[in-house]
mmCIF file of C-alpha atoms in Angstrom:
data_model
loop_
_atom_site.group_PDB
_atom_site.id
_atom_site.type_symbol
_atom_site.label_atom_id
_atom_site.label_comp_id
_atom_site.label_asym_id
_atom_site.label_seq_id
_atom_site.Cartn_x
_atom_site.Cartn_y
_atom_site.Cartn_z
ATOM 1 C CA UNK A 1 105.585 209.610 67.555
ATOM 2 C CA UNK A 2 102.221 208.477 69.099
ATOM 3 C CA UNK A 3 99.011 209.245 67.312
ATOM 4 C CA UNK A 4 96.733 211.902 68.722
ATOM 5 C CA UNK A 5 93.522 210.593 70.274
ATOM 6 C CA UNK A 6 90.428 211.466 68.375
ATOM 7 C CA UNK A 7 87.302 212.400 70.245
ATOM 8 C CA UNK A 8 84.232 210.356 69.574
ATOM 9 C CA UNK A 9 81.357 212.253 67.965
ATOM 10 C CA UNK A 10 78.535 213.347 70.255
ATOM 11 C CA UNK A 11 75.721 210.783 70.416
ATOM 12 C CA UNK A 12 72.488 212.391 71.720
ATOM 13 C CA UNK A 13 70.982 208.964 72.440
ATOM 14 C CA UNK A 14 73.651 208.300 75.070
ATOM 15 C CA UNK A 15 73.423 211.725 76.700
ATOM 16 C CA UNK A 16 71.060 210.574 79.422
ATOM 17 C CA UNK A 17 71.739 206.864 79.523
ATOM 18 C CA UNK A 18 71.300 206.043 83.202
ATOM 19 C CA UNK A 19 71.571 202.297 83.020
ATOM 20 C CA UNK A 20 73.662 200.764 85.731
ATOM 21 C CA UNK A 21 76.799 199.062 84.533
ATOM 22 C CA UNK A 22 77.643 197.243 87.742
ATOM 23 C CA UNK A 23 75.756 195.138 90.250
ATOM 24 C CA UNK A 24 76.555 194.091 93.799
ATOM 25 C CA UNK A 25 78.489 190.847 94.116
ATOM 26 C CA UNK A 26 75.561 188.790 95.413
ATOM 27 C CA UNK A 27 72.841 190.319 93.214
ATOM 28 C CA UNK A 28 70.298 188.032 91.580
ATOM 29 C CA UNK A 29 68.340 189.914 88.938
ATOM 30 C CA UNK A 30 66.076 189.203 86.000
ATOM 31 C CA UNK A 31 65.009 191.454 83.161
ATOM 32 C CA UNK A 32 61.368 192.433 82.959
ATOM 33 C CA UNK A 33 59.458 194.724 80.606
ATOM 34 C CA UNK A 34 57.315 197.388 82.315
ATOM 35 C CA UNK A 35 55.341 200.479 81.308
ATOM 36 C CA UNK A 36 57.530 203.527 80.806
ATOM 37 C CA UNK A 37 56.527 206.134 83.418
ATOM 38 C CA UNK A 38 58.129 208.933 81.378
ATOM 39 C CA UNK A 39 56.655 207.952 78.009
ATOM 40 C CA UNK A 40 54.799 210.495 75.937
ATOM 41 C CA UNK A 41 52.457 207.952 74.378
ATOM 42 C CA UNK A 42 50.581 205.324 76.414
ATOM 43 C CA UNK A 43 51.711 201.722 76.158
ATOM 44 C CA UNK A 44 55.436 202.401 75.771
ATOM 45 C CA UNK A 45 57.592 199.797 77.502
ATOM 46 C CA UNK A 46 61.099 199.746 78.929
ATOM 47 C CA UNK A 47 63.304 196.877 80.071
ATOM 48 C CA UNK A 48 64.371 197.012 83.729
ATOM 49 C CA UNK A 49 66.175 194.714 86.144
ATOM 50 C CA UNK A 50 64.145 193.163 88.956
ATOM 51 C CA UNK A 51 65.796 191.723 92.037
ATOM 52 C CA UNK A 52 64.747 188.121 92.618
ATOM 53 C CA UNK A 53 67.072 187.339 95.518
ATOM 54 C CA UNK A 54 64.412 187.349 98.255
ATOM 55 C CA UNK A 55 61.405 186.927 95.992
ATOM 56 C CA UNK A 56 60.458 183.280 95.315
ATOM 57 C CA UNK A 57 57.427 184.293 93.247
ATOM 58 C CA UNK A 58 59.506 186.612 91.055
ATOM 59 C CA UNK A 59 62.124 183.876 90.640
ATOM 60 C CA UNK A 60 59.525 181.338 89.516
ATOM 61 C CA UNK A 61 58.068 183.852 87.060
ATOM 62 C CA UNK A 62 61.422 184.913 85.615
ATOM 63 C CA UNK A 63 62.446 181.270 85.097
ATOM 64 C CA UNK A 64 59.115 180.626 83.312
ATOM 65 C CA UNK A 65 58.017 178.043 85.887
ATOM 66 C CA UNK A 66 54.699 179.842 86.460
ATOM 67 C CA UNK A 67 52.617 181.836 83.996
ATOM 68 C CA UNK A 68 51.438 185.440 84.172
ATOM 69 C CA UNK A 69 48.046 184.636 85.750
ATOM 70 C CA UNK A 70 49.669 182.610 88.538
ATOM 71 C CA UNK A 71 52.170 185.408 89.117
ATOM 72 C CA UNK A 72 49.480 188.102 89.275
ATOM 73 C CA UNK A 73 47.342 185.938 91.604
ATOM 74 C CA UNK A 74 50.303 185.506 93.950
ATOM 75 C CA UNK A 75 51.058 189.245 93.907
ATOM 76 C CA UNK A 76 47.394 190.031 94.648
ATOM 77 C CA UNK A 77 47.523 187.639 97.627
ATOM 78 C CA UNK A 78 50.696 189.366 98.891
ATOM 79 C CA UNK A 79 49.046 192.774 98.472
ATOM 80 C CA UNK A 80 45.977 191.685 100.438
ATOM 81 C CA UNK A 81 48.199 190.220 103.151
ATOM 82 C CA UNK A 82 50.063 193.526 103.502
ATOM 83 C CA UNK A 83 46.798 195.487 103.656
ATOM 84 C CA UNK A 84 45.299 193.179 106.283
ATOM 85 C CA UNK A 85 48.489 193.174 108.357
ATOM 86 C CA UNK A 86 48.437 196.969 108.784
ATOM 87 C CA UNK A 87 45.374 196.861 110.999
ATOM 88 C CA UNK A 88 44.994 198.176 114.534
ATOM 89 C CA UNK A 89 47.531 196.971 117.071
ATOM 90 C CA UNK A 90 46.828 195.617 120.527
ATOM 91 C CA UNK A 91 47.526 197.862 123.496
ATOM 92 C CA UNK A 92 50.934 197.104 124.971
ATOM 93 C CA UNK A 93 50.674 197.601 128.753
ATOM 94 C CA UNK A 94 54.450 197.318 129.180
ATOM 95 C CA UNK A 95 55.091 200.502 127.216
ATOM 96 C CA UNK A 96 55.160 203.789 129.066
ATOM 97 C CA UNK A 97 52.272 206.173 128.395
ATOM 98 C CA UNK A 98 53.274 209.261 126.433
ATOM 99 C CA UNK A 99 51.213 212.437 126.114
ATOM 100 C CA UNK A 100 50.452 213.267 122.511
ATOM 101 C CA UNK A 101 50.781 209.699 121.335
ATOM 102 C CA UNK A 102 49.113 208.851 118.075
ATOM 103 C CA UNK A 103 45.592 207.491 118.167
ATOM 104 C CA UNK A 104 44.981 203.989 116.913
ATOM 105 C CA UNK A 105 44.043 203.725 113.258
ATOM 106 C CA UNK A 106 40.568 202.343 112.602
ATOM 107 C CA UNK A 107 40.093 199.457 110.202
ATOM 108 C CA UNK A 108 39.550 200.819 106.709
ATOM 109 C CA UNK A 109 37.188 199.449 104.090
ATOM 110 C CA UNK A 110 40.158 198.296 101.993
ATOM 111 C CA UNK A 111 41.544 196.310 104.915
ATOM 112 C CA UNK A 112 38.161 194.725 105.575
ATOM 113 C CA UNK A 113 37.817 193.657 101.932
ATOM 114 C CA UNK A 114 41.378 192.305 101.930
ATOM 115 C CA UNK A 115 40.611 190.162 104.988
ATOM 116 C CA UNK A 116 37.454 188.831 103.325
ATOM 117 C CA UNK A 117 39.424 187.871 100.178
ATOM 118 C CA UNK A 118 42.111 186.207 102.327
ATOM 119 C CA UNK A 119 39.455 184.227 104.204
ATOM 120 C CA UNK A 120 37.942 183.059 100.910
ATOM 121 C CA UNK A 121 41.388 182.075 99.620
ATOM 122 C CA UNK A 122 42.122 180.136 102.806
ATOM 123 C CA UNK A 123 38.810 178.250 102.527
ATOM 124 C CA UNK A 124 39.429 177.328 98.887
ATOM 125 C CA UNK A 125 43.096 176.372 99.325
ATOM 126 C CA UNK A 126 42.516 174.267 102.419
ATOM 127 C CA UNK A 127 44.762 174.071 105.466
ATOM 128 C CA UNK A 128 47.794 172.561 103.707
ATOM 129 C CA UNK A 129 47.526 174.779 100.638
ATOM 130 C CA UNK A 130 47.116 177.983 102.632
ATOM 131 C CA UNK A 131 50.089 177.042 104.847
ATOM 132 C CA UNK A 132 52.218 176.376 101.746
ATOM 133 C CA UNK A 133 51.163 179.654 100.093
ATOM 134 C CA UNK A 134 51.847 181.556 103.325
ATOM 135 C CA UNK A 135 55.312 179.999 103.636
ATOM 136 C CA UNK A 136 56.267 180.922 100.074
ATOM 137 C CA UNK A 137 54.493 184.247 99.481
ATOM 138 C CA UNK A 138 54.658 185.788 102.968
ATOM 139 C CA UNK A 139 57.689 184.158 104.606
ATOM 140 C CA UNK A 140 59.686 183.941 101.345
ATOM 141 C CA UNK A 141 60.716 180.311 101.836
ATOM 142 C CA UNK A 142 62.004 178.038 99.060
ATOM 143 C CA UNK A 143 60.825 174.471 98.515
ATOM 144 C CA UNK A 144 63.972 173.152 100.206
ATOM 145 C CA UNK A 145 63.347 175.333 103.257
ATOM 146 C CA UNK A 146 59.709 174.224 103.410
ATOM 147 C CA UNK A 147 60.821 170.593 103.272
ATOM 148 C CA UNK A 148 63.368 171.140 106.049
ATOM 149 C CA UNK A 149 60.795 172.983 108.157
ATOM 150 C CA UNK A 150 58.378 170.057 107.824
ATOM 151 C CA UNK A 151 61.050 167.376 108.180
ATOM 152 C CA UNK A 152 60.642 166.167 104.572
ATOM 153 C CA UNK A 153 64.006 166.532 102.850
ATOM 154 C CA UNK A 154 63.847 164.235 99.817
ATOM 155 C CA UNK A 155 63.669 165.375 96.182
ATOM 156 C CA UNK A 156 60.265 163.768 95.834
ATOM 157 C CA UNK A 157 58.820 166.032 98.543
ATOM 158 C CA UNK A 158 60.392 169.115 96.935
ATOM 159 C CA UNK A 159 58.706 168.206 93.643
ATOM 160 C CA UNK A 160 55.411 167.625 95.461
ATOM 161 C CA UNK A 161 55.594 171.051 97.146
ATOM 162 C CA UNK A 162 56.395 172.702 93.801
ATOM 163 C CA UNK A 163 53.418 171.013 92.081
ATOM 164 C CA UNK A 164 51.121 171.833 94.988
ATOM 165 C CA UNK A 165 52.253 175.472 94.950
ATOM 166 C CA UNK A 166 51.415 175.723 91.240
ATOM 167 C CA UNK A 167 47.946 174.309 91.952
ATOM 168 C CA UNK A 168 47.462 176.855 94.728
ATOM 169 C CA UNK A 169 48.631 179.695 92.471
ATOM 170 C CA UNK A 170 46.128 178.501 89.843
ATOM 171 C CA UNK A 171 43.399 178.701 92.477
ATOM 172 C CA UNK A 172 44.549 182.197 93.541
ATOM 173 C CA UNK A 173 44.462 183.316 89.904
ATOM 174 C CA UNK A 174 40.832 182.152 89.760
ATOM 175 C CA UNK A 175 39.918 183.823 93.065
ATOM 176 C CA UNK A 176 41.417 187.174 92.092
ATOM 177 C CA UNK A 177 40.057 187.061 88.532
ATOM 178 C CA UNK A 178 43.280 186.655 86.540
ATOM 179 C CA UNK A 179 42.148 183.327 85.031
ATOM 180 C CA UNK A 180 38.904 181.639 84.032
ATOM 181 C CA UNK A 181 37.555 178.395 85.416
ATOM 182 C CA UNK A 182 37.200 176.682 82.027
ATOM 183 C CA UNK A 183 40.119 177.550 79.748
ATOM 184 C CA UNK A 184 39.393 177.568 76.026
ATOM 185 C CA UNK A 185 41.354 175.023 74.028
ATOM 186 C CA UNK A 186 43.637 176.677 71.493
ATOM 187 C CA UNK A 187 42.640 174.293 68.695
ATOM 188 C CA UNK A 188 38.972 175.348 69.057
ATOM 189 C CA UNK A 189 39.664 179.055 68.537
ATOM 190 C CA UNK A 190 38.621 180.506 65.184
ATOM 191 C CA UNK A 191 41.097 182.689 63.363
#
């Protein structure tokens, strides 16, 4: 005679466990710790999954190839790019005129400041550095794709682009204030 199944005791911790148990077949994710939006006390953290499939900057950060300041500088550049891109559009004479169409949005102060920061970043990175940063952070290209786009397909060029990108991210971290110009040596710190 088979044994009767016993019910498991009620566990209140699992009552509202909403963690996903399955992922799509081609998902590329990394765990990251973020602030808990539902926390009762400030500073509480939770672990979440971040998609890194179409995010080269997130991939570099999750694989510990860039540090937090470089990551934040790159995200600030992407944020400024998105703000500046939302500006007024040119009039399209091929489109039919429609009564009640929406008026053009004026340039906001935030967009103007974003464009000024982007111009400063472009000056400091130079033509090659700003093109590399644009390819990676805006277009989402990998080092291999950048090499193919420029006709430079060897491993040496991929390594060069990776080193140059890290230098550019260092510069962006300085521009946006996530790093200091003269880092303090760890051995000189008093404890």
